[in-house]
């Protein structure tokens, strides 16, 4: 069922469309649900006065992965490209072409968009690792090594699409620590930090999209008002 923006009402919220490239949404959803609704959103209305939205519900709607010439669903206020990638070769051969086509469509239609990179190689449970004979120090080293690989892929991804960002908003996020309870030093802090960044950027995209729609509606009203004024003078 499609969902639409009905203003910032806490019991209705906004719709965010997402495409899941790699089947990783199932791993994100539990942690994301714990952090919703969004809280403490400050919005400046057309009278330039600040309004605070205490709680904003977000409804996530999954769309089928679209082709380069596919139809763009316009019901969502923000669009997300969620992707898994474990190595640079896969990024160059598969992820980059798909993401490039998607970003081009978002830009063409003037949609607010966000990319969420979710590699899974750091998600090995510590209990499984211990069962394989790995101690905490070995697990920590494995986490650091894979994190370096993912950082290179993520930096390359951001660099490749830097020119497609019409605003100063950084539209790329990375979640490579889905669970901070593995016991690896620093992982819990990284887990919380990454999710905080996602929520901050999601809020920014939602507010930019809402501002754009308000401006569009105001332009339409001005056009209608001009037509009415013209007819009254005739």
XYZ file of N, CA and C in Angstrom:
702
model
N 0.849 -1.192 0.000
C 0.000 0.000 0.000
C 0.879 1.234 0.000
N 0.561 2.178 -0.854
C 1.352 3.397 -0.936
C 1.113 4.257 0.286
N 2.124 5.016 0.650
C 1.974 5.942 1.761
C 2.382 7.325 1.299
N 1.764 8.350 1.860
C 1.971 9.713 1.411
C 2.298 10.607 2.589
N 2.812 11.779 2.277
C 3.091 12.773 3.303
C 1.805 13.506 3.651
N 1.410 13.427 4.907
C 0.231 14.140 5.385
C 0.650 15.151 6.444
N 1.711 15.888 6.184
C 2.207 16.819 7.182
C 2.961 16.064 8.255
N 3.441 16.803 9.235
C 4.192 16.180 10.309
C 3.262 15.861 11.462
N 2.496 14.799 11.332
C 1.620 14.345 12.391
C 2.215 13.070 12.972
N 2.369 13.046 14.278
C 3.102 11.961 14.914
C 2.467 10.604 14.689
N 1.139 10.562 14.487
C 0.480 9.270 14.334
C 0.424 8.812 12.886
N 0.944 9.618 11.942
C 0.927 9.245 10.529
C 2.342 9.184 9.980
N 3.072 10.277 10.099
C 4.472 10.273 9.702
C 4.692 10.445 8.214
N 5.874 10.048 7.775
C 6.272 10.197 6.383
C 6.702 8.848 5.824
N 6.746 8.781 4.507
C 7.133 7.545 3.828
C 8.531 7.679 3.238
N 9.355 6.668 3.451
C 10.684 6.591 2.857
C 10.746 5.309 2.024
N 10.987 5.459 0.736
C 11.143 4.300 -0.142
C 12.581 3.801 -0.106
N 12.758 2.489 -0.208
C 14.122 1.969 -0.270
C 14.194 0.768 -1.200
N 15.364 0.614 -1.819
C 15.687 -0.575 -2.593
C 16.767 -1.338 -1.839
N 16.608 -2.643 -1.738
C 17.541 -3.484 -0.984
C 18.373 -4.307 -1.964
N 19.607 -3.879 -2.177
C 20.507 -4.573 -3.093
C 21.457 -5.455 -2.284
N 21.063 -6.698 -2.081
C 21.908 -7.621 -1.328
C 21.208 -8.297 -0.168
N 19.930 -7.979 0.056
C 19.169 -8.641 1.106
C 19.621 -8.309 2.514
N 19.997 -7.051 2.760
C 20.522 -6.683 4.074
C 19.516 -5.944 4.956
N 18.362 -5.576 4.397
C 17.396 -4.829 5.203
C 16.956 -5.621 6.430
N 16.861 -6.926 6.297
C 16.446 -7.767 7.421
C 17.397 -7.641 8.609
N 18.659 -7.338 8.347
C 19.632 -7.174 9.423
C 19.594 -5.761 10.015
N 19.161 -4.796 9.203
C 19.089 -3.412 9.660
C 17.833 -3.130 10.469
N 16.744 -3.757 10.079
C 15.433 -3.415 10.612
C 15.330 -3.442 12.138
N 15.862 -4.464 12.832
C 15.722 -4.478 14.297
C 16.354 -3.260 14.972
N 17.586 -2.922 14.592
C 18.258 -1.775 15.205
C 17.577 -0.466 14.821
N 17.119 -0.377 13.574
C 16.448 0.836 13.124
C 15.139 1.046 13.876
N 14.373 -0.021 14.056
C 13.086 0.081 14.747
C 13.253 0.593 16.172
N 14.360 0.214 16.809
C 14.616 0.663 18.177
C 14.870 2.163 18.253
N 15.232 2.767 17.128
C 15.606 4.182 17.109
C 14.526 5.078 16.515
N 13.373 4.511 16.257
C 12.250 5.276 15.727
C 11.157 5.384 16.781
N 10.326 6.435 16.722
C 10.291 7.493 15.710
C 11.453 8.472 15.859
N 11.661 9.277 14.820
C 12.662 10.335 14.890
C 12.202 11.383 15.896
N 13.149 11.964 16.596
C 12.794 12.903 17.664
C 13.561 14.220 17.521
N 12.925 15.263 18.037
C 13.591 16.558 18.128
C 13.960 17.172 16.795
N 13.042 17.140 15.834
C 13.310 17.726 14.521
C 12.886 19.189 14.526
N 13.805 20.062 14.156
C 13.517 21.499 14.104
C 13.291 21.897 12.653
N 12.148 22.518 12.396
C 11.768 22.901 11.043
C 11.435 24.384 11.014
N 11.956 25.098 10.008
C 11.663 26.519 9.834
C 10.583 26.663 8.767
N 9.412 27.174 9.157
C 8.306 27.282 8.212
C 8.469 28.488 7.296
N 7.466 28.718 6.428
C 7.580 29.784 5.434
C 7.573 31.169 6.062
N 7.168 31.270 7.319
C 7.217 32.542 8.040
C 8.554 32.732 8.749
N 9.488 31.781 8.504
C 10.839 31.829 9.070
C 10.855 31.700 10.592
N 9.848 31.038 11.125
C 9.846 30.750 12.555
C 10.090 29.260 12.762
N 10.860 28.929 13.786
C 11.218 27.536 14.039
C 10.077 26.780 14.713
N 9.838 25.590 14.217
C 8.868 24.687 14.806
C 9.583 23.386 15.169
N 9.288 22.853 16.326
C 9.914 21.611 16.764
C 8.925 20.459 16.665
N 9.339 19.413 15.975
C 8.531 18.203 15.852
C 9.082 17.205 16.861
N 8.326 16.946 17.906
C 8.819 16.095 18.990
C 9.051 14.658 18.538
N 8.093 14.112 17.787
C 8.183 12.722 17.348
C 7.650 12.616 15.923
N 8.430 11.998 15.054
C 8.009 11.817 13.665
C 8.154 10.352 13.274
N 7.027 9.711 13.012
C 7.051 8.318 12.578
C 7.500 8.237 11.120
N 8.284 7.223 10.821
C 8.768 7.008 9.459
C 8.326 5.623 9.009
N 7.621 5.577 7.888
C 7.171 4.311 7.310
C 8.075 3.963 6.135
N 8.749 2.824 6.223
C 9.665 2.408 5.166
C 8.950 1.462 4.210
N 9.014 1.797 2.935
C 8.345 1.025 1.894
C 9.382 0.473 0.921
N 9.473 -0.848 0.839
C 10.467 -1.458 -0.050
C 9.950 -1.510 -1.478
N 10.807 -1.104 -2.400
C 10.508 -1.169 -3.819
C 11.403 -2.209 -4.473
N 10.930 -2.783 -5.558
C 11.762 -3.712 -6.311
C 12.929 -2.948 -6.917
N 14.082 -3.592 -7.004
C 15.251 -2.954 -7.608
C 14.923 -2.567 -9.035
N 15.088 -1.295 -9.355
C 14.674 -0.783 -10.654
C 15.801 -0.853 -11.664
N 15.431 -0.922 -12.917
C 16.410 -0.905 -14.002
C 16.753 0.532 -14.336
N 17.710 0.720 -15.226
C 18.173 2.068 -15.551
C 17.079 2.935 -16.143
N 16.109 2.314 -16.787
C 15.035 3.107 -17.376
C 13.730 2.938 -16.644
N 13.800 2.452 -15.422
C 12.600 2.123 -14.678
C 11.828 3.323 -14.180
N 10.576 3.054 -13.817
C 9.703 4.088 -13.278
C 10.146 4.451 -11.869
N 10.112 5.726 -11.541
C 10.480 6.191 -10.213
C 9.215 6.416 -9.399
N 9.066 5.685 -8.309
C 7.912 5.847 -7.438
C 8.009 7.195 -6.732
N 6.938 7.978 -6.807
C 6.971 9.337 -6.257
C 6.247 9.452 -4.920
N 5.764 8.336 -4.364
C 5.010 8.424 -3.115
C 5.909 8.671 -1.914
N 7.175 8.291 -2.010
C 8.085 8.471 -0.888
C 8.632 9.883 -0.818
N 8.825 10.357 0.396
C 9.411 11.684 0.577
C 10.915 11.643 0.359
N 11.531 10.512 0.735
C 12.968 10.296 0.572
C 13.165 8.898 -0.014
N 14.233 8.736 -0.795
C 14.544 7.449 -1.413
C 15.907 6.971 -0.917
N 15.987 5.680 -0.573
C 17.232 5.106 -0.063
C 17.687 3.944 -0.942
N 18.990 3.884 -1.162
C 19.628 2.786 -1.881
C 20.452 2.025 -0.845
N 19.960 0.856 -0.431
C 20.640 0.046 0.582
C 21.405 -1.056 -0.144
N 22.709 -1.163 0.127
C 23.516 -2.079 -0.677
C 24.574 -2.791 0.162
N 24.790 -4.055 -0.175
C 25.861 -4.853 0.418
C 26.969 -5.025 -0.610
N 28.212 -4.872 -0.166
C 29.354 -5.082 -1.055
C 30.553 -5.467 -0.199
N 31.200 -6.577 -0.552
C 32.278 -7.105 0.280
C 33.675 -6.891 -0.292
N 33.780 -6.503 -1.564
C 35.112 -6.312 -2.140
C 35.061 -5.279 -3.256
N 36.214 -4.731 -3.582
C 36.296 -3.642 -4.548
C 35.921 -4.086 -5.959
N 36.264 -5.313 -6.328
C 35.929 -5.796 -7.671
C 34.419 -5.835 -7.883
N 33.693 -6.303 -6.864
C 32.232 -6.339 -6.957
C 31.665 -4.935 -7.040
N 32.259 -4.021 -6.297
C 31.793 -2.635 -6.356
C 31.937 -2.073 -7.768
N 33.103 -2.268 -8.370
C 33.358 -1.706 -9.698
C 32.471 -2.344 -10.768
N 32.285 -3.672 -10.681
C 31.584 -4.390 -11.743
C 30.066 -4.337 -11.615
N 29.545 -4.331 -10.389
C 28.096 -4.456 -10.205
C 27.463 -3.268 -9.473
N 28.043 -2.924 -8.333
C 27.401 -1.905 -7.498
C 27.448 -0.530 -8.146
N 28.613 -0.126 -8.619
C 28.753 1.219 -9.178
C 27.811 1.473 -10.356
N 27.702 0.561 -11.341
C 26.766 0.826 -12.450
C 25.317 0.966 -11.984
N 24.886 0.088 -11.066
C 23.507 0.158 -10.570
C 23.265 1.439 -9.788
N 24.213 1.778 -8.936
C 24.075 2.985 -8.125
C 24.116 4.238 -8.991
N 24.961 4.231 -10.005
C 25.066 5.381 -10.901
C 23.744 5.644 -11.612
N 23.119 4.579 -12.120
C 21.835 4.733 -12.806
C 20.763 5.232 -11.843
N 20.785 4.724 -10.615
C 19.792 5.119 -9.607
C 19.963 6.584 -9.212
N 21.195 7.004 -8.958
C 21.454 8.397 -8.581
C 21.051 9.340 -9.717
N 21.320 8.940 -10.951
C 20.924 9.769 -12.095
C 19.407 9.966 -12.126
N 18.662 8.895 -11.842
C 17.200 9.010 -11.836
C 16.718 9.905 -10.699
N 17.326 9.749 -9.532
C 16.937 10.592 -8.401
C 17.192 12.069 -8.709
N 18.344 12.337 -9.307
C 18.706 13.713 -9.644
C 17.779 14.277 -10.714
N 17.470 13.461 -11.720
C 16.595 13.893 -12.809
C 15.218 14.290 -12.298
N 14.702 13.519 -11.345
C 13.354 13.773 -10.827
C 13.350 14.702 -9.613
N 14.517 15.144 -9.187
C 14.589 16.081 -8.073
C 14.246 15.475 -6.729
N 14.504 14.176 -6.552
C 14.182 13.507 -5.295
C 15.336 13.602 -4.299
N 14.990 13.646 -3.026
C 15.994 13.544 -1.979
C 16.387 12.076 -1.836
N 17.696 11.815 -1.727
C 18.145 10.426 -1.699
C 19.279 10.228 -0.703
N 19.415 8.967 -0.299
C 20.415 8.584 0.682
C 20.908 7.184 0.331
N 22.214 6.969 0.445
C 22.805 5.651 0.183
C 23.295 5.072 1.503
N 22.899 3.836 1.776
C 23.310 3.158 3.004
C 24.093 1.902 2.633
N 25.382 1.929 2.927
C 26.282 0.822 2.615
C 26.361 -0.114 3.818
N 26.018 -1.399 3.598
C 25.940 -2.359 4.699
C 26.723 -3.627 4.352
N 28.031 -3.642 4.569
C 28.803 -4.875 4.391
C 28.569 -5.797 5.583
N 28.702 -7.088 5.358
C 28.377 -8.040 6.423
C 29.574 -8.839 6.924
N 30.748 -8.595 6.376
C 31.906 -9.402 6.750
C 32.374 -9.243 8.179
N 31.972 -8.155 8.846
C 32.380 -7.956 10.239
C 31.355 -8.510 11.221
N 30.325 -9.199 10.709
C 29.222 -9.608 11.576
C 29.381 -10.995 12.179
N 30.559 -11.622 12.054
C 30.752 -12.960 12.596
C 30.574 -12.949 14.112
N 29.633 -13.730 14.652
C 29.427 -13.757 16.098
C 30.671 -14.250 16.820
N 30.954 -13.648 17.958
C 32.152 -14.025 18.699
C 32.093 -15.467 19.171
N 30.888 -15.977 19.477
C 30.777 -17.357 19.938
C 31.200 -18.331 18.849
N 30.838 -18.030 17.594
C 31.236 -18.880 16.480
C 32.741 -18.833 16.288
N 33.305 -17.653 16.447
C 34.741 -17.495 16.272
C 35.512 -18.275 17.329
N 35.032 -18.202 18.559
C 35.695 -18.939 19.634
C 35.618 -20.431 19.369
N 34.457 -20.872 18.843
C 34.290 -22.292 18.538
C 35.277 -22.740 17.473
N 35.696 -21.810 16.626
C 36.668 -22.138 15.588
C 38.100 -21.995 16.088
N 38.243 -21.680 17.354
C 39.577 -21.580 17.916
C 40.148 -20.183 17.899
N 39.317 -19.181 17.590
C 39.786 -17.799 17.566
C 39.526 -17.148 18.912
N 40.524 -16.488 19.460
C 40.345 -15.742 20.685
C 39.872 -14.337 20.392
N 39.673 -13.546 21.448
C 39.185 -12.187 21.277
C 40.171 -11.324 20.501
N 41.471 -11.531 20.736
C 42.469 -10.723 20.032
C 42.444 -11.002 18.533
N 42.267 -12.288 18.168
C 42.194 -12.643 16.749
C 40.928 -12.084 16.115
N 39.828 -12.143 16.868
C 38.568 -11.598 16.366
C 38.677 -10.092 16.159
N 39.351 -9.426 17.107
C 39.549 -7.987 16.991
C 40.362 -7.636 15.753
N 41.407 -8.416 15.484
C 42.238 -8.164 14.310
C 41.454 -8.395 13.022
N 40.626 -9.449 13.013
C 39.785 -9.718 11.842
C 38.832 -8.565 11.584
N 38.250 -8.043 12.655
C 37.329 -6.911 12.538
C 38.047 -5.695 11.964
N 39.257 -5.439 12.444
C 40.015 -4.283 11.961
C 40.384 -4.434 10.489
N 40.781 -5.644 10.096
C 41.183 -5.875 8.704
C 40.015 -5.682 7.742
N 38.872 -6.279 8.086
C 37.710 -6.137 7.207
C 37.199 -4.703 7.202
N 37.293 -4.032 8.333
C 36.851 -2.637 8.398
C 37.668 -1.757 7.463
N 38.967 -2.040 7.334
C 39.817 -1.267 6.428
C 39.372 -1.442 4.978
N 39.025 -2.678 4.619
C 38.552 -2.946 3.257
C 37.265 -2.175 2.986
N 36.351 -2.217 3.941
C 35.067 -1.544 3.762
C 35.225 -0.029 3.724
N 36.174 0.481 4.485
C 36.427 1.919 4.458
C 36.900 2.352 3.073
N 37.755 1.551 2.444
C 38.235 1.880 1.099
C 37.084 1.872 0.092
N 36.216 0.866 0.194
C 35.069 0.789 -0.714
C 34.143 1.979 -0.493
N 33.895 2.289 0.768
C 32.992 3.390 1.106
C 33.547 4.729 0.625
N 34.828 4.959 0.846
C 35.450 6.208 0.388
C 35.416 6.311 -1.134
N 35.641 5.193 -1.797
C 35.589 5.187 -3.264
C 34.173 5.503 -3.746
N 33.189 4.929 -3.081
C 31.789 5.156 -3.427
C 31.433 6.637 -3.282
N 31.818 7.231 -2.177
C 31.528 8.647 -1.952
C 32.233 9.522 -2.981
N 33.486 9.179 -3.285
C 34.240 9.956 -4.256
C 33.667 9.869 -5.653
N 33.182 8.679 -6.025
C 32.634 8.486 -7.366
C 31.384 9.319 -7.608
N 30.637 9.612 -6.543
C 29.359 10.300 -6.719
C 29.338 11.683 -6.078
N 30.513 12.212 -5.800
C 30.581 13.537 -5.174
C 29.966 14.611 -6.059
N 30.139 14.496 -7.379
C 29.633 15.516 -8.303
C 28.122 15.460 -8.467
N 27.486 14.359 -8.005
C 26.040 14.222 -8.153
C 25.269 14.852 -7.001
N 25.983 15.365 -6.017
C 25.321 15.928 -4.851
C 25.161 17.432 -5.035
N 23.917 17.846 -5.287
C 23.646 19.253 -5.560
C 23.663 20.101 -4.297
N 23.561 19.470 -3.137
C 23.600 20.206 -1.880
C 24.853 19.813 -1.106
N 25.079 20.464 0.010
C 26.238 20.175 0.842
C 26.028 18.941 1.713
N 24.828 18.385 1.686
C 24.523 17.219 2.506
C 25.305 15.997 2.039
N 25.974 15.342 2.966
C 26.655 14.083 2.680
C 25.598 12.988 2.668
N 25.373 12.386 1.503
C 24.271 11.444 1.333
C 24.693 9.979 1.480
N 25.876 9.728 2.003
C 26.360 8.351 2.113
C 26.591 7.980 3.573
N 26.053 6.813 3.958
C 26.219 6.296 5.318
C 26.703 4.856 5.244
N 27.347 4.433 6.318
C 27.847 3.054 6.377
C 27.502 2.445 7.725
N 26.938 1.233 7.678
C 26.696 0.453 8.889
C 27.432 -0.873 8.724
N 28.619 -0.985 9.308
C 29.329 -2.260 9.245
C 29.421 -2.912 10.624
N 28.718 -2.320 11.587
C 28.608 -2.926 12.917
C 27.124 -2.984 13.255
N 26.486 -4.107 12.931
C 25.052 -4.241 13.172
C 24.741 -4.564 14.621
N 25.703 -5.168 15.311
C 25.505 -5.551 16.703
C 26.754 -5.180 17.485
N 26.597 -4.322 18.482
C 27.753 -3.870 19.243
C 28.075 -4.709 20.456
N 27.470 -5.906 20.568
C 27.632 -6.712 21.780
C 28.587 -7.888 21.605
N 29.440 -7.840 20.579
C 30.323 -8.979 20.313
C 31.496 -9.063 21.279
N 31.786 -7.963 21.965
C 32.921 -7.961 22.877
C 34.184 -7.387 22.278
N 34.178 -7.100 20.980
C 35.344 -6.498 20.341
C 35.492 -5.061 20.840
N 36.671 -4.685 21.342
C 36.867 -3.331 21.874
C 36.516 -2.248 20.853
N 35.715 -1.283 21.287
C 35.351 -0.159 20.439
C 34.172 -0.408 19.524
N 33.699 -1.649 19.448
C 32.634 -1.952 18.494
C 31.293 -1.353 18.914
N 31.006 -1.349 20.213
C 29.744 -0.778 20.680
C 29.674 0.716 20.374
N 30.779 1.434 20.612
C 30.805 2.865 20.323
C 30.642 3.126 18.829
N 31.286 2.289 18.008
C 31.175 2.450 16.560
C 29.749 2.168 16.095
N 29.133 1.167 16.693
C 27.746 0.814 16.385
C 26.821 2.007 16.624
N 26.932 2.628 17.785
C 26.073 3.762 18.123
C 26.387 4.977 17.256
N 27.675 5.207 16.996
C 28.078 6.355 16.190
C 27.545 6.256 14.764
N 27.620 5.070 14.184
C 27.151 4.890 12.814
C 25.644 5.086 12.713
N 24.902 4.574 13.677
C 23.453 4.748 13.644
C 23.060 6.206 13.874
N 23.792 6.899 14.729
C 23.516 8.322 14.947
C 23.689 9.108 13.652
N 24.730 8.764 12.892
C 24.979 9.443 11.623
C 23.852 9.176 10.629
N 23.370 7.936 10.583
C 22.267 7.603 9.680
C 21.034 8.440 10.009
N 20.690 8.523 11.285
C 19.490 9.252 11.687
C 19.619 10.752 11.418
N 20.803 11.304 11.647
C 21.028 12.729 11.380
C 20.835 13.028 9.895
N 21.403 12.189 9.034
C 21.297 12.424 7.594
C 19.885 12.149 7.084
N 19.212 11.177 7.681
C 17.828 10.910 7.298
C 16.935 12.097 7.651
N 17.137 12.657 8.839
C 16.381 13.853 9.231
C 16.614 14.991 8.235
N 17.874 15.199 7.868
C 18.209 16.290 6.949
C 17.536 16.093 5.597
N 17.539 14.861 5.094
C 16.894 14.575 3.808
C 15.388 14.812 3.885
N 14.778 14.377 4.973
C 13.334 14.559 5.143
C 12.983 16.042 5.164
N 13.760 16.831 5.897
C 13.460 18.259 5.986
C 13.679 18.960 4.647
N 14.740 18.592 3.932
C 14.982 19.194 2.614
C 13.856 18.840 1.645
N 13.403 17.586 1.699
C 12.319 17.161 0.815
C 11.021 17.882 1.155
N 10.762 18.040 2.446
C 9.546 18.729 2.858
C 9.584 20.198 2.445
N 10.740 20.831 2.599
C 10.889 22.231 2.173
C 10.640 22.368 0.669
N 11.164 21.398 -0.100
C 10.991 21.446 -1.555
C 9.521 21.308 -1.933
N 8.802 20.423 -1.244
C 7.381 20.243 -1.553
C 6.575 21.477 -1.154
N 6.925 22.063 -0.032
C 6.235 23.289 0.385
C 6.440 24.391 -0.650
N 7.674 24.523 -1.130
C 7.970 25.540 -2.144
C 7.195 25.264 -3.428
N 7.078 23.987 -3.788
C 6.331 23.616 -4.992
C 4.857 23.976 -4.852
N 4.276 23.669 -3.684
C 2.867 23.991 -3.458
C 2.639 25.505 -3.457
N 3.574 26.248 -2.870
C 3.442 27.703 -2.837
C 3.507 28.289 -4.248
N 4.378 27.725 -5.094
C 4.457 28.181 -6.489
C 3.143 27.913 -7.214
N 2.566 26.746 -6.973
C 1.296 26.413 -7.608
C 0.188 27.360 -7.158
N 0.203 27.702 -5.874
C -0.804 28.631 -5.356
C -0.645 30.016 -5.962
N 0.608 30.451 -6.153
C 0.842 31.762 -6.761
C 0.344 31.795 -8.202
N 0.558 30.692 -8.928
C 0.079 30.614 -10.309
C -1.443 30.678 -10.345
N -2.090 29.915 -9.458
C -3.552 29.923 -9.407
C -4.082 31.293 -9.006
N -3.402 31.912 -8.052
C -3.822 33.243 -7.612
C -3.708 34.248 -8.753
N -2.636 34.117 -9.548
C -2.468 35.004 -10.694
C -3.559 34.812 -11.723
N -3.959 33.558 -11.949
C -5.022 33.282 -12.913
C -6.354 33.843 -12.433
N -6.616 33.683 -11.132
C -7.867 34.208 -10.574
C -7.901 35.729 -10.696
N -6.789 36.378 -10.383
C -6.713 37.838 -10.483
C -6.945 38.299 -11.918
N -6.369 37.575 -12.870
C -6.531 37.924 -14.290
C -7.989 37.792 -14.713
N -8.647 36.701 -14.281
C -10.040 36.479 -14.658
C -10.959 37.535 -14.055
N -10.645 37.955 -12.836
C -11.477 38.971 -12.188
C -11.371 40.324 -12.890
N -10.222 40.566 -13.522
C -10.028 41.838 -14.218
C -10.683 41.840 -15.597
N -10.962 40.648 -16.121
C -11.542 40.570 -17.471
C -13.009 41.006 -17.479
